[in-house]
Amino acid sequence: MKTIQNLSLGALAAALILGLGACSGMSSRDKNTAIGAGVGAVGGAVLTGGSTAGTVGGAVVGGVIGNQVDKDKDKK
């Protein structure tokens, strides 16, 4: 059982490191979109008791809001 926990922890750490490395080439607007989608997904899941529709809906709404946050800065 201890071996499975160690492997799981190592896989989680590797996924986290690789995931953070993938964001290095993103623009500020892309990062805001991804963060908004993540926060929206968590919020949607919490508000709907973990339903799939609530999670996906929250991710969509959060992604759109995150995408629009710095829209005026991109025009300048």
XYZ file of C-alpha atoms in Angstrom:
76
model
C 0.000 0.000 0.000
C 2.869 2.352 0.802
C 4.343 1.755 -2.679
C 1.102 2.789 -4.381
C 0.983 5.993 -2.336
C 4.578 6.835 -3.247
C 3.939 6.195 -6.944
C 0.783 8.296 -6.847
C 2.592 11.157 -5.145
C 5.436 11.007 -7.676
C 2.994 10.977 -10.610
C 1.115 13.938 -9.157
C 4.323 15.916 -8.690
C 5.460 15.155 -12.254
C 2.080 16.196 -13.659
C 2.182 19.439 -11.694
C 5.686 20.319 -12.905
C 4.866 19.513 -16.528
C 1.584 21.397 -16.312
C 3.248 24.541 -15.016
C 5.897 24.347 -17.722
C 3.203 24.331 -20.384
C 2.076 27.822 -19.352
C 5.417 29.507 -20.065
C 4.621 30.426 -23.661
C 1.092 31.630 -23.022
C 0.072 35.253 -23.364
C -1.451 37.089 -20.427
C -4.898 36.735 -21.963
C -4.440 32.979 -22.450
C -3.362 32.597 -18.818
C -6.388 34.579 -17.635
C -8.647 32.339 -19.725
C -7.143 29.175 -18.257
C -7.316 30.488 -14.694
C -10.901 31.644 -15.201
C -11.900 28.250 -16.561
C -10.295 26.477 -13.604
C -11.894 28.729 -11.014
C -15.235 28.546 -12.818
C -15.107 24.749 -12.910
C -14.458 24.563 -9.175
C -17.183 27.114 -8.458
C -19.666 25.334 -10.701
C -18.908 22.002 -9.067
C -19.336 23.434 -5.577
C -22.584 25.238 -6.390
C -24.189 22.226 -8.088
C -22.947 19.532 -5.734
C -20.421 18.122 -8.206
C -22.654 17.651 -11.241
C -20.951 17.401 -14.606
C -23.167 20.042 -16.192
C -22.427 22.509 -13.397
C -18.691 21.901 -13.621
C -18.568 22.289 -17.397
C -20.904 25.294 -17.324
C -18.783 26.979 -14.669
C -15.628 26.324 -16.692
C -17.168 27.878 -19.795
C -18.429 30.970 -17.991
C -15.155 31.384 -16.076
C -13.109 30.981 -19.262
C -15.121 33.646 -21.069
C -14.814 36.049 -18.150
C -11.084 35.379 -17.838
C -10.644 35.972 -21.571
C -12.367 39.350 -21.389
C -10.553 40.688 -18.303
C -7.645 42.432 -20.071
C -9.344 42.983 -23.416
C -8.844 46.760 -23.262
C -5.098 46.377 -22.550
C -4.626 44.333 -25.750
C -5.992 47.183 -27.910
C -3.448 49.727 -26.673
